[in-house]
mmCIF file of N, CA and C in Angstrom:
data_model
loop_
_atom_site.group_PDB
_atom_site.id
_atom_site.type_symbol
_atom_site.label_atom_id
_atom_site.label_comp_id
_atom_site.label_asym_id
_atom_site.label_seq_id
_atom_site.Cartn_x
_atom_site.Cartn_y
_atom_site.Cartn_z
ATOM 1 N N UNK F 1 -86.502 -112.701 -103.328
ATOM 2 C CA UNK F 1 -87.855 -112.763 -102.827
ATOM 3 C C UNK F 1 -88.775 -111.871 -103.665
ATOM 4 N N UNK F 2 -88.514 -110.639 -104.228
ATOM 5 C CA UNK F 2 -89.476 -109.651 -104.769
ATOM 6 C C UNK F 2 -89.236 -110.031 -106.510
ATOM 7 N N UNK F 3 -88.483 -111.040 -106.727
ATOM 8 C CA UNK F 3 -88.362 -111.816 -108.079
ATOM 9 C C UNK F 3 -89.998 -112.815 -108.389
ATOM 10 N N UNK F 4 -90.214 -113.391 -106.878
ATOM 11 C CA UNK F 4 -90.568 -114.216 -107.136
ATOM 12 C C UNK F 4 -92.671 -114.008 -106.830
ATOM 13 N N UNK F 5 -92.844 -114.012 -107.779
ATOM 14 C CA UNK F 5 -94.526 -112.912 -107.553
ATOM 15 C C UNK F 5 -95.810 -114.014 -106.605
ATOM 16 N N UNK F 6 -95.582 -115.437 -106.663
ATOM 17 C CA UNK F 6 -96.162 -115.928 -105.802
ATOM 18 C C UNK F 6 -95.558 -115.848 -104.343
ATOM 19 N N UNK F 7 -94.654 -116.038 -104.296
ATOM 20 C CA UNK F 7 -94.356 -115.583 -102.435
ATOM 21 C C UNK F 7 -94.469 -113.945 -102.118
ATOM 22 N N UNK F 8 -94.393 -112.952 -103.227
ATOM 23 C CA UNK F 8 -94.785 -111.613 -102.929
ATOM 24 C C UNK F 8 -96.326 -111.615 -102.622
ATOM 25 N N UNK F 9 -97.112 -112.408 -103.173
ATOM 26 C CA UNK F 9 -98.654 -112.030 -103.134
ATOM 27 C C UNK F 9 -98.803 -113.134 -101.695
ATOM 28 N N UNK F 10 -98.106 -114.149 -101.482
ATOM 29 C CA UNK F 10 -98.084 -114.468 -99.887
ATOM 30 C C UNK F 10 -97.593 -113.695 -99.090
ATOM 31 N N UNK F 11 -96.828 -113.478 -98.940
ATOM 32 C CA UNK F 11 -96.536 -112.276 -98.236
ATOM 33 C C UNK F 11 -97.171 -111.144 -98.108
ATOM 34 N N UNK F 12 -97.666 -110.642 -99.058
ATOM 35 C CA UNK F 12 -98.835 -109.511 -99.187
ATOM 36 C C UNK F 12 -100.229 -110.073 -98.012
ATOM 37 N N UNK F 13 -100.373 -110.933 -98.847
ATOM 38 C CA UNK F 13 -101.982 -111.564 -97.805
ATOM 39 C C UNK F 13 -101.753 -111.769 -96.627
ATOM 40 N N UNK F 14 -100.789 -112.414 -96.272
ATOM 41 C CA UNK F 14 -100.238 -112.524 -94.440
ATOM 42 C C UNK F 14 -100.003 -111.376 -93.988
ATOM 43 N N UNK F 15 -99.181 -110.340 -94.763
ATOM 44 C CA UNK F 15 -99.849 -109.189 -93.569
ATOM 45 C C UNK F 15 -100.349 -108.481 -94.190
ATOM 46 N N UNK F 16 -101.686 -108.616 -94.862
ATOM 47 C CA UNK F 16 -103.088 -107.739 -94.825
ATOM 48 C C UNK F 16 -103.898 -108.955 -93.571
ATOM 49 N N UNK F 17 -103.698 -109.798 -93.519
ATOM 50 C CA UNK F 17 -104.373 -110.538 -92.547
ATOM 51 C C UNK F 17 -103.536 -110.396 -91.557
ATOM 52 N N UNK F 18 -102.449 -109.913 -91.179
ATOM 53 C CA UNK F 18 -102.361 -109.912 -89.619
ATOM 54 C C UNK F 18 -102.407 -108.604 -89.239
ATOM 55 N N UNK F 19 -102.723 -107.212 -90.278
ATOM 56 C CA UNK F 19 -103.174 -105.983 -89.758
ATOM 57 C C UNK F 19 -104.588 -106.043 -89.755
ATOM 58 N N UNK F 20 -104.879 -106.731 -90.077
ATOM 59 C CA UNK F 20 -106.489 -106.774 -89.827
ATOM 60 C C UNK F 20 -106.675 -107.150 -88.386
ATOM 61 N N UNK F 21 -105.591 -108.651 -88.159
ATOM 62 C CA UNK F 21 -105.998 -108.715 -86.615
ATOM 63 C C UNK F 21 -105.292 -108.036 -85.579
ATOM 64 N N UNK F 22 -104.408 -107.601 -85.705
ATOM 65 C CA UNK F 22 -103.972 -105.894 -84.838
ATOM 66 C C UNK F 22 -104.765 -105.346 -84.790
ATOM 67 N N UNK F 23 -105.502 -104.755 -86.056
ATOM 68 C CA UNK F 23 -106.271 -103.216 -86.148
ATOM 69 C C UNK F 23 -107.676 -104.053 -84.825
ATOM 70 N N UNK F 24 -108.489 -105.047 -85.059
ATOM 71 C CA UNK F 24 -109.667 -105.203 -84.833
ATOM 72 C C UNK F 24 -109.222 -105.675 -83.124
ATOM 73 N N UNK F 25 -108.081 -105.993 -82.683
ATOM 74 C CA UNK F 25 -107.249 -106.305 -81.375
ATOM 75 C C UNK F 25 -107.342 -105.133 -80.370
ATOM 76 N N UNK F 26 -106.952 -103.924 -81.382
ATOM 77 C CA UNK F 26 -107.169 -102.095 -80.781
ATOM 78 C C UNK F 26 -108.371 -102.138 -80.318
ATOM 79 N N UNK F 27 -109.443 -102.320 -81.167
ATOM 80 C CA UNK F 27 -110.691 -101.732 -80.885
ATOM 81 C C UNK F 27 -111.624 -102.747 -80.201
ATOM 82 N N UNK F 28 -111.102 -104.171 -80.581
ATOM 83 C CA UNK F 28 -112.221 -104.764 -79.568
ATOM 84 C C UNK F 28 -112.745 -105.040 -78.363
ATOM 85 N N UNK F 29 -111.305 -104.607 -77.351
ATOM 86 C CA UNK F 29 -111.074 -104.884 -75.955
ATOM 87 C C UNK F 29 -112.468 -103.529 -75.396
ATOM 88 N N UNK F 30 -112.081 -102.301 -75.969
ATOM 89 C CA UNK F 30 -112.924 -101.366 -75.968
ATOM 90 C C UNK F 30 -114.150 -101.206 -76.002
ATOM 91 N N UNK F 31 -114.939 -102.363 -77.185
ATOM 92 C CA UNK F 31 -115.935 -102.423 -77.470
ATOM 93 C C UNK F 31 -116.624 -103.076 -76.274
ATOM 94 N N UNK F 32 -115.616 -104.579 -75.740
ATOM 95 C CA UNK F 32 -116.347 -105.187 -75.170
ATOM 96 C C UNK F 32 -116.252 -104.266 -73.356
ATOM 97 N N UNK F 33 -115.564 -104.127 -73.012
ATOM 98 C CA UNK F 33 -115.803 -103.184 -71.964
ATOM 99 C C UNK F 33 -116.842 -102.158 -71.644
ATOM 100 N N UNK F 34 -117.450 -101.435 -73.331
ATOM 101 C CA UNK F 34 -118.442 -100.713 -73.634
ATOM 102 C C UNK F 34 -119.708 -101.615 -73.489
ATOM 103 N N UNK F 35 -119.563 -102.998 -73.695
ATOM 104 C CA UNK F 35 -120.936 -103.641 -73.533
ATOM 105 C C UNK F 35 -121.115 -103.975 -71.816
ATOM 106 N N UNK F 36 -120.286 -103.689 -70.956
ATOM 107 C CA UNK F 36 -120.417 -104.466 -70.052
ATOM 108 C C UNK F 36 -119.995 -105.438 -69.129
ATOM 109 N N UNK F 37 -118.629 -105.934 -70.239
ATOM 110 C CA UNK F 37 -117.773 -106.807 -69.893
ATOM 111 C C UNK F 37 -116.604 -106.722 -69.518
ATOM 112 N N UNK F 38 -116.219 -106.774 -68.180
ATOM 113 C CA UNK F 38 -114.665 -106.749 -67.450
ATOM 114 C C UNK F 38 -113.642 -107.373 -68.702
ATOM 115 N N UNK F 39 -112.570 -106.247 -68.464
ATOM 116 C CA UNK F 39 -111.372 -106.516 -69.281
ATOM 117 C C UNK F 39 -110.389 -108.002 -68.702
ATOM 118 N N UNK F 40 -110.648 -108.445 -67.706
ATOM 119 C CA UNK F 40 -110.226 -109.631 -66.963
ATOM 120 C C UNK F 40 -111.231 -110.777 -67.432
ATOM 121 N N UNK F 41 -111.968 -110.716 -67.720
ATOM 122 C CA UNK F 41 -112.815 -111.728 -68.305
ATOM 123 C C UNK F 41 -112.728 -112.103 -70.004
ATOM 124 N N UNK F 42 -112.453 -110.970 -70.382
ATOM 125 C CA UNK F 42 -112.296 -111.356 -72.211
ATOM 126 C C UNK F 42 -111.805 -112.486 -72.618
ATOM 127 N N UNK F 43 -110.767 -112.965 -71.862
ATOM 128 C CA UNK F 43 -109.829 -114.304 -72.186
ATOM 129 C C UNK F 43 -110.911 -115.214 -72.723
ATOM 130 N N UNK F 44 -112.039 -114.947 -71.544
ATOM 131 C CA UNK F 44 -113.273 -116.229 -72.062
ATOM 132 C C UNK F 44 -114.046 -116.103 -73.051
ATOM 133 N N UNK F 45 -113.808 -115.469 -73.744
ATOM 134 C CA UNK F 45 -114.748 -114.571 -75.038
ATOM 135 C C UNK F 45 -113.612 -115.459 -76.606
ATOM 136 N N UNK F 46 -112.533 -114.805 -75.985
ATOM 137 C CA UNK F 46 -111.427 -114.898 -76.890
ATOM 138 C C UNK F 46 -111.074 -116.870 -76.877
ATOM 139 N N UNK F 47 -111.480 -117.603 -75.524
ATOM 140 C CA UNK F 47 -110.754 -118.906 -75.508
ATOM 141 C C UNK F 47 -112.213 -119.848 -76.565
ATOM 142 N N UNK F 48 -113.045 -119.706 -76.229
ATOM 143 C CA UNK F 48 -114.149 -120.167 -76.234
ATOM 144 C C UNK F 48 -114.706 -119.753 -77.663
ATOM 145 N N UNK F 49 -114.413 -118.944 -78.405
ATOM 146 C CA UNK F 49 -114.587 -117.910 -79.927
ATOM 147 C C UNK F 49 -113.568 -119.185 -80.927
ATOM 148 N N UNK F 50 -111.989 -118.881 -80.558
ATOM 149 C CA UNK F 50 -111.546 -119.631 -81.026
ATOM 150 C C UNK F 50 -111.364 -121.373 -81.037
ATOM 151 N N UNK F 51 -111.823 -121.901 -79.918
ATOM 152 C CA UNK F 51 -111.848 -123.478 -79.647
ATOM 153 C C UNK F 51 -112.925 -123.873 -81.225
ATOM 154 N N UNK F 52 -114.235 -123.134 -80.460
ATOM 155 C CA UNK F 52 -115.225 -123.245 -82.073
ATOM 156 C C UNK F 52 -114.426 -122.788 -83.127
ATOM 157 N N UNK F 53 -113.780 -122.132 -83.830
ATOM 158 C CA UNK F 53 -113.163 -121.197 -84.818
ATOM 159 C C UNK F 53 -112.753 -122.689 -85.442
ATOM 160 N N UNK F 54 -111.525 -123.240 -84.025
ATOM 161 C CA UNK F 54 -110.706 -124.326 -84.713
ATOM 162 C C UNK F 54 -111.655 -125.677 -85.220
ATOM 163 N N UNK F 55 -112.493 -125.894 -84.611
ATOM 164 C CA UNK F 55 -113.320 -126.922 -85.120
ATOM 165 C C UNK F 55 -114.574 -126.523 -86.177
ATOM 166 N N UNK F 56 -114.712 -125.765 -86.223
ATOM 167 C CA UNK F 56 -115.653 -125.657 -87.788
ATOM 168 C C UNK F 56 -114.843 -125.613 -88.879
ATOM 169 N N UNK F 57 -113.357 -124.715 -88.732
ATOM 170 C CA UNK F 57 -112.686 -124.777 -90.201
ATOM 171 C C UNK F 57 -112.273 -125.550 -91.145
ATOM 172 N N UNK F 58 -112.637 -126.808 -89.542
ATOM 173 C CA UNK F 58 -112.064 -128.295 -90.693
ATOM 174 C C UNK F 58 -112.644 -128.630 -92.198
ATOM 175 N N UNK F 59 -114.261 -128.235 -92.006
ATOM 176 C CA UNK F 59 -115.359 -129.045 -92.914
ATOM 177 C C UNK F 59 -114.746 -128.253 -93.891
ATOM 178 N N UNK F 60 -114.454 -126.817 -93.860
ATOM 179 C CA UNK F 60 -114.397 -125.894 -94.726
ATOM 180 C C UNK F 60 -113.093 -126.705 -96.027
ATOM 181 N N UNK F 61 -111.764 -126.676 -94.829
ATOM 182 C CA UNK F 61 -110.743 -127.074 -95.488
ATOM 183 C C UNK F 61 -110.849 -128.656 -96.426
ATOM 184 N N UNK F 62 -111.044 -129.220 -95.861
ATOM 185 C CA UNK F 62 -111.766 -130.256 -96.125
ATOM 186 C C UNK F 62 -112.664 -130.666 -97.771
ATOM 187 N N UNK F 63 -113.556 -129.571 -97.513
ATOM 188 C CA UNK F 63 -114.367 -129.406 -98.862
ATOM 189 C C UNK F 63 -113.508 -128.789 -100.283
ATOM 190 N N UNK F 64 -112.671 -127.664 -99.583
ATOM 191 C CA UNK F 64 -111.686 -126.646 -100.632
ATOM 192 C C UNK F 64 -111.086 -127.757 -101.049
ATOM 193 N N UNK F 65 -110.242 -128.650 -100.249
ATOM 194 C CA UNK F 65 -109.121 -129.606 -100.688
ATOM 195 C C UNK F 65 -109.588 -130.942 -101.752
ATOM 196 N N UNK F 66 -110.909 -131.759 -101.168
ATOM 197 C CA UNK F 66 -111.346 -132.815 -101.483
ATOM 198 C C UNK F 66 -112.239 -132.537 -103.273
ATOM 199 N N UNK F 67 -112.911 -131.069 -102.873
ATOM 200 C CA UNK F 67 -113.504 -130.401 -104.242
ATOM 201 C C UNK F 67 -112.727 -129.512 -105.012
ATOM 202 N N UNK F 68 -111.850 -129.223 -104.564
ATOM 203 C CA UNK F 68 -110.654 -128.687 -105.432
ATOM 204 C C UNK F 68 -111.421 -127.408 -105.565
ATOM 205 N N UNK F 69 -112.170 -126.804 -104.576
ATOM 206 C CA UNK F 69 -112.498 -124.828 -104.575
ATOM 207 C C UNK F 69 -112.062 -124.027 -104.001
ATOM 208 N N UNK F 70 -110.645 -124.137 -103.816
ATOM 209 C CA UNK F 70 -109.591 -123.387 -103.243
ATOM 210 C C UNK F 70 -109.813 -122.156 -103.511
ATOM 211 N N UNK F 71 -109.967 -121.710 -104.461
ATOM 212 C CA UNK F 71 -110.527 -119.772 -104.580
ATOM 213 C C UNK F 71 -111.711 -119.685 -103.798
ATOM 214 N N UNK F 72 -112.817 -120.578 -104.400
ATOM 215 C CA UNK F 72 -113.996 -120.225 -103.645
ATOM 216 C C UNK F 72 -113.873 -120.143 -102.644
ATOM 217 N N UNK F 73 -113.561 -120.784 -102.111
ATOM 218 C CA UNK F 73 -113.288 -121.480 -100.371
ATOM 219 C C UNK F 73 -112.174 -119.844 -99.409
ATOM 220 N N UNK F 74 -111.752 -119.560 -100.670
ATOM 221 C CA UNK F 74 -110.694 -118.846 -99.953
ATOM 222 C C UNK F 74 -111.516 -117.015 -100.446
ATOM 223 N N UNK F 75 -112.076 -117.273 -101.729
ATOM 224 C CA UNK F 75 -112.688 -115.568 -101.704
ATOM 225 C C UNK F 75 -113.923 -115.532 -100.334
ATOM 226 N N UNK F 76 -114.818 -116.912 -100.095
ATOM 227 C CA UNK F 76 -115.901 -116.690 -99.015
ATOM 228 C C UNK F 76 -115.157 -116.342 -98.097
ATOM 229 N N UNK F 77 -114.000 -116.940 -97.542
ATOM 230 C CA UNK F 77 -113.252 -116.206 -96.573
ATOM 231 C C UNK F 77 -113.321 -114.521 -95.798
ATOM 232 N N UNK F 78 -112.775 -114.256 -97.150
ATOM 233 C CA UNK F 78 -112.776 -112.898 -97.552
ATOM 234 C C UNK F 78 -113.900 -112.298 -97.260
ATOM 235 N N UNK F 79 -114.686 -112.481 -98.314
ATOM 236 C CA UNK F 79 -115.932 -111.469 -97.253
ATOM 237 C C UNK F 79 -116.714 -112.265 -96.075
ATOM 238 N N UNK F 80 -116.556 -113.352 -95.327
ATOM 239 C CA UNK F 80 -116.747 -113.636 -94.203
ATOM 240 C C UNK F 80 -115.969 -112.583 -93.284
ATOM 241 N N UNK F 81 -114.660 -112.208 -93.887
ATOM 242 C CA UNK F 81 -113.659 -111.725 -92.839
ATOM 243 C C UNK F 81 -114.422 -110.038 -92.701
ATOM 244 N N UNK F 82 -114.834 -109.723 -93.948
ATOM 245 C CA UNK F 82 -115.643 -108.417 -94.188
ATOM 246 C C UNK F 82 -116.766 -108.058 -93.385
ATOM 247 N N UNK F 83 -117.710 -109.484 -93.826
ATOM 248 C CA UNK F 83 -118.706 -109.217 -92.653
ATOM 249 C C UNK F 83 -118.530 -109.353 -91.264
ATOM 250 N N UNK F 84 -117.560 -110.040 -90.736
ATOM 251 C CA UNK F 84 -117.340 -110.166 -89.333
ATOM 252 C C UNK F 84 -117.388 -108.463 -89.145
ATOM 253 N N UNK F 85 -115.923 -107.734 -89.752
ATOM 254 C CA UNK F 85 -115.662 -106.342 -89.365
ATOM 255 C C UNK F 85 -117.130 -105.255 -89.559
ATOM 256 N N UNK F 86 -118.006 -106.055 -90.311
ATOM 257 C CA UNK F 86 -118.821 -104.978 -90.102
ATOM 258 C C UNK F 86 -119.956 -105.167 -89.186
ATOM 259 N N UNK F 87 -120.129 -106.622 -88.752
ATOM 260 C CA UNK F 87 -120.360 -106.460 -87.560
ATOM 261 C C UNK F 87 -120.030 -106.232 -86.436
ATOM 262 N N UNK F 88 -118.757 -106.528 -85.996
ATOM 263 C CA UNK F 88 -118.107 -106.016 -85.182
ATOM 264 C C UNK F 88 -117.889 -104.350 -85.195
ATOM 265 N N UNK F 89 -118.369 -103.575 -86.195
ATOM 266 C CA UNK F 89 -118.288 -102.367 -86.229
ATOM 267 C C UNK F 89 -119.624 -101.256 -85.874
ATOM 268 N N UNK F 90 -120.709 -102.351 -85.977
ATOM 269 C CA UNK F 90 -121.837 -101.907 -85.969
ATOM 270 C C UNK F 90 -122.502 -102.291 -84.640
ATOM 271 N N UNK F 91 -121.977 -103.334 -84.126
ATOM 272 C CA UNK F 91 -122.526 -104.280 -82.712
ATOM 273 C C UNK F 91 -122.375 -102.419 -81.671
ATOM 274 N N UNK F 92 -121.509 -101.847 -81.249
ATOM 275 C CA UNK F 92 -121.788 -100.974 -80.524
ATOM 276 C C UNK F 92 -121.550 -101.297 -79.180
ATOM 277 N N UNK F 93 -122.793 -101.262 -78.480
ATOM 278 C CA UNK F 93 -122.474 -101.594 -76.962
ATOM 279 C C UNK F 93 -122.992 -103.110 -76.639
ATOM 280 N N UNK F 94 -123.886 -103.914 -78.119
ATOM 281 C CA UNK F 94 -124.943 -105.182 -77.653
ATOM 282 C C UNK F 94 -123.336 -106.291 -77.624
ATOM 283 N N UNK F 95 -123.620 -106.888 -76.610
ATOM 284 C CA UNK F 95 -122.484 -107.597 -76.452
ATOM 285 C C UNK F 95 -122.898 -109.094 -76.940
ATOM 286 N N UNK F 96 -123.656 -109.562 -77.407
ATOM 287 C CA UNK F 96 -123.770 -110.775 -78.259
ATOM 288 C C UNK F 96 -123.561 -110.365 -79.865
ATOM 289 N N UNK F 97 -123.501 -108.873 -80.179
ATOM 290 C CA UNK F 97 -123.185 -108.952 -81.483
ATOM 291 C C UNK F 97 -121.722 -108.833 -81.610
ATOM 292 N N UNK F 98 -121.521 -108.259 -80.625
ATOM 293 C CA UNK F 98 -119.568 -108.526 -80.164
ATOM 294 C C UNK F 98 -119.909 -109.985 -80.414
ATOM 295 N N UNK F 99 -119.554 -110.713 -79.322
ATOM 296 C CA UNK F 99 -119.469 -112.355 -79.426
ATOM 297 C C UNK F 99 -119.889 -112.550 -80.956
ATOM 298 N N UNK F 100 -120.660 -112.681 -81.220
ATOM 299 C CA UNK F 100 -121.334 -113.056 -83.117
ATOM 300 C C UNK F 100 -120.222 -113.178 -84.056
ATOM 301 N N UNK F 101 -119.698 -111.097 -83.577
ATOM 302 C CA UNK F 101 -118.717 -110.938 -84.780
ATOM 303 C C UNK F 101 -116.915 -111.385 -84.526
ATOM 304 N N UNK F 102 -117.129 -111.336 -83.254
ATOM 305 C CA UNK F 102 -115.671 -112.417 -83.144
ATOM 306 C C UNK F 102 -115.814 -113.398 -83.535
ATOM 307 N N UNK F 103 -117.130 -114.411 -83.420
ATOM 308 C CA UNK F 103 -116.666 -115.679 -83.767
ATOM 309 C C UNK F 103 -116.450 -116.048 -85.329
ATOM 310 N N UNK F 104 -117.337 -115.038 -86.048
ATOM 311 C CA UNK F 104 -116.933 -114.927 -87.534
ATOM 312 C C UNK F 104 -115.655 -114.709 -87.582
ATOM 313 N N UNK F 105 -115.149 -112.898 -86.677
ATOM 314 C CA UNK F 105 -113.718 -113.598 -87.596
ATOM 315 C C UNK F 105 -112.818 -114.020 -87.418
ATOM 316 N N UNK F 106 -112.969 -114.916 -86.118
ATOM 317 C CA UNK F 106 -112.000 -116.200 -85.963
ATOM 318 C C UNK F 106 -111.802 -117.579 -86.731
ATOM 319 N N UNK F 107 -113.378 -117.293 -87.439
ATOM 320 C CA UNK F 107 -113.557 -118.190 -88.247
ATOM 321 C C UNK F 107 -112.903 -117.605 -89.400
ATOM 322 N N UNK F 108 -112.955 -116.515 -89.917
ATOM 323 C CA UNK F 108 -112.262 -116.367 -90.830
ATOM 324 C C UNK F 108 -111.175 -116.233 -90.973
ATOM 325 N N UNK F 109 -110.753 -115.723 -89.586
ATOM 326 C CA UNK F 109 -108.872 -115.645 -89.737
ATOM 327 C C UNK F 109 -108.308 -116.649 -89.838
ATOM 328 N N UNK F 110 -108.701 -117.779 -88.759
ATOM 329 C CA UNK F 110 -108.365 -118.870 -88.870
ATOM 330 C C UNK F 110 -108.326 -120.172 -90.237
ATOM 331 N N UNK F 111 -109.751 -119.715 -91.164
ATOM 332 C CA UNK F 111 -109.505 -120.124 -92.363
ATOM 333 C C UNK F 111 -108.153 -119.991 -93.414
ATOM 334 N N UNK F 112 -108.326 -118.768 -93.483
ATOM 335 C CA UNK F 112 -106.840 -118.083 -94.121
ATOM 336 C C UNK F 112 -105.904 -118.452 -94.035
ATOM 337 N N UNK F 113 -105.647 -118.668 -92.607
ATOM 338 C CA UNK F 113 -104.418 -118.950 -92.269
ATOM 339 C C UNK F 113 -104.396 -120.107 -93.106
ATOM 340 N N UNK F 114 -104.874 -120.854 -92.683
ATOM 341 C CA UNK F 114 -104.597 -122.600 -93.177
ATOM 342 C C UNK F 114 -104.416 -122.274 -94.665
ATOM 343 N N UNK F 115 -105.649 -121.569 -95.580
ATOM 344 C CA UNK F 115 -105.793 -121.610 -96.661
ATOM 345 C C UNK F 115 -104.273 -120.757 -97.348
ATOM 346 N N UNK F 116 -103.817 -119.668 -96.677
ATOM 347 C CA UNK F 116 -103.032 -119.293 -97.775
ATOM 348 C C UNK F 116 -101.796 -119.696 -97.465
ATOM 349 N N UNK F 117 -101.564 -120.889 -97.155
ATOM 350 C CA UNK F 117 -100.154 -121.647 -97.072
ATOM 351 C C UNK F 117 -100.081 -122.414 -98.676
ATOM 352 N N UNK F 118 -101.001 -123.002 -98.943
ATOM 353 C CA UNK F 118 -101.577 -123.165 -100.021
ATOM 354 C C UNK F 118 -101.493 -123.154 -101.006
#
């Protein structure tokens, strides 16, 4: 496995992308409680974030595959996934910039995923 430098750099990206969604998992339950919102209710934040997540990524994948901009497609990712965290870092107590920045980066996690099978 550590012979082989394309499944090392997959492997690398899958978990820098799944400590990203641990790390932002810690802090978001927190955040949103700080805005206002019962910890029994998040599910609907989290069900409703990702339903959209799964249906916009199509066009994305779609375009990468059909236009052959698999980097592009996959570096916008990247700092989509960036800006989500920095909104989600900056939102504070306003709880629509929570919502905002989850749905970015569900959108972006969810891109990834698909994309770095790839």
């Amino acid at each position: 496995m550590l012979a082989e430098p394309k499944l090392l750099k997959l492997n690398f990206g899958i978990m820098c992308l799944h400590i990203m969604l641990m790390s932002t998992f810690v802090a978001l339950p927190g955040q949103l409680e700080a805005a206002g919102f019962p910890a029994a209710e998040h599910w609907k934040i989290y069900l409703v974030t990702m339903l959209i997540s799964f249906v916009s990524v199509v066009p994305f994948i779609i375009y990468a595959e059909v236009k052959r901009k698999m980097k592009q497609v996959f570096v916008f990712c990247v700092a989509l996934l960036l800006v989500a965290e920095i909104v989600l870092w900056g939102a504070g107590g306003y709880f629509w910039e929570l919502v905002a920045g989850v749905q970015l980066f569900f959108l972006a996690f969810n891109l990834l995923e698909a994309l770095l099978r790839r």
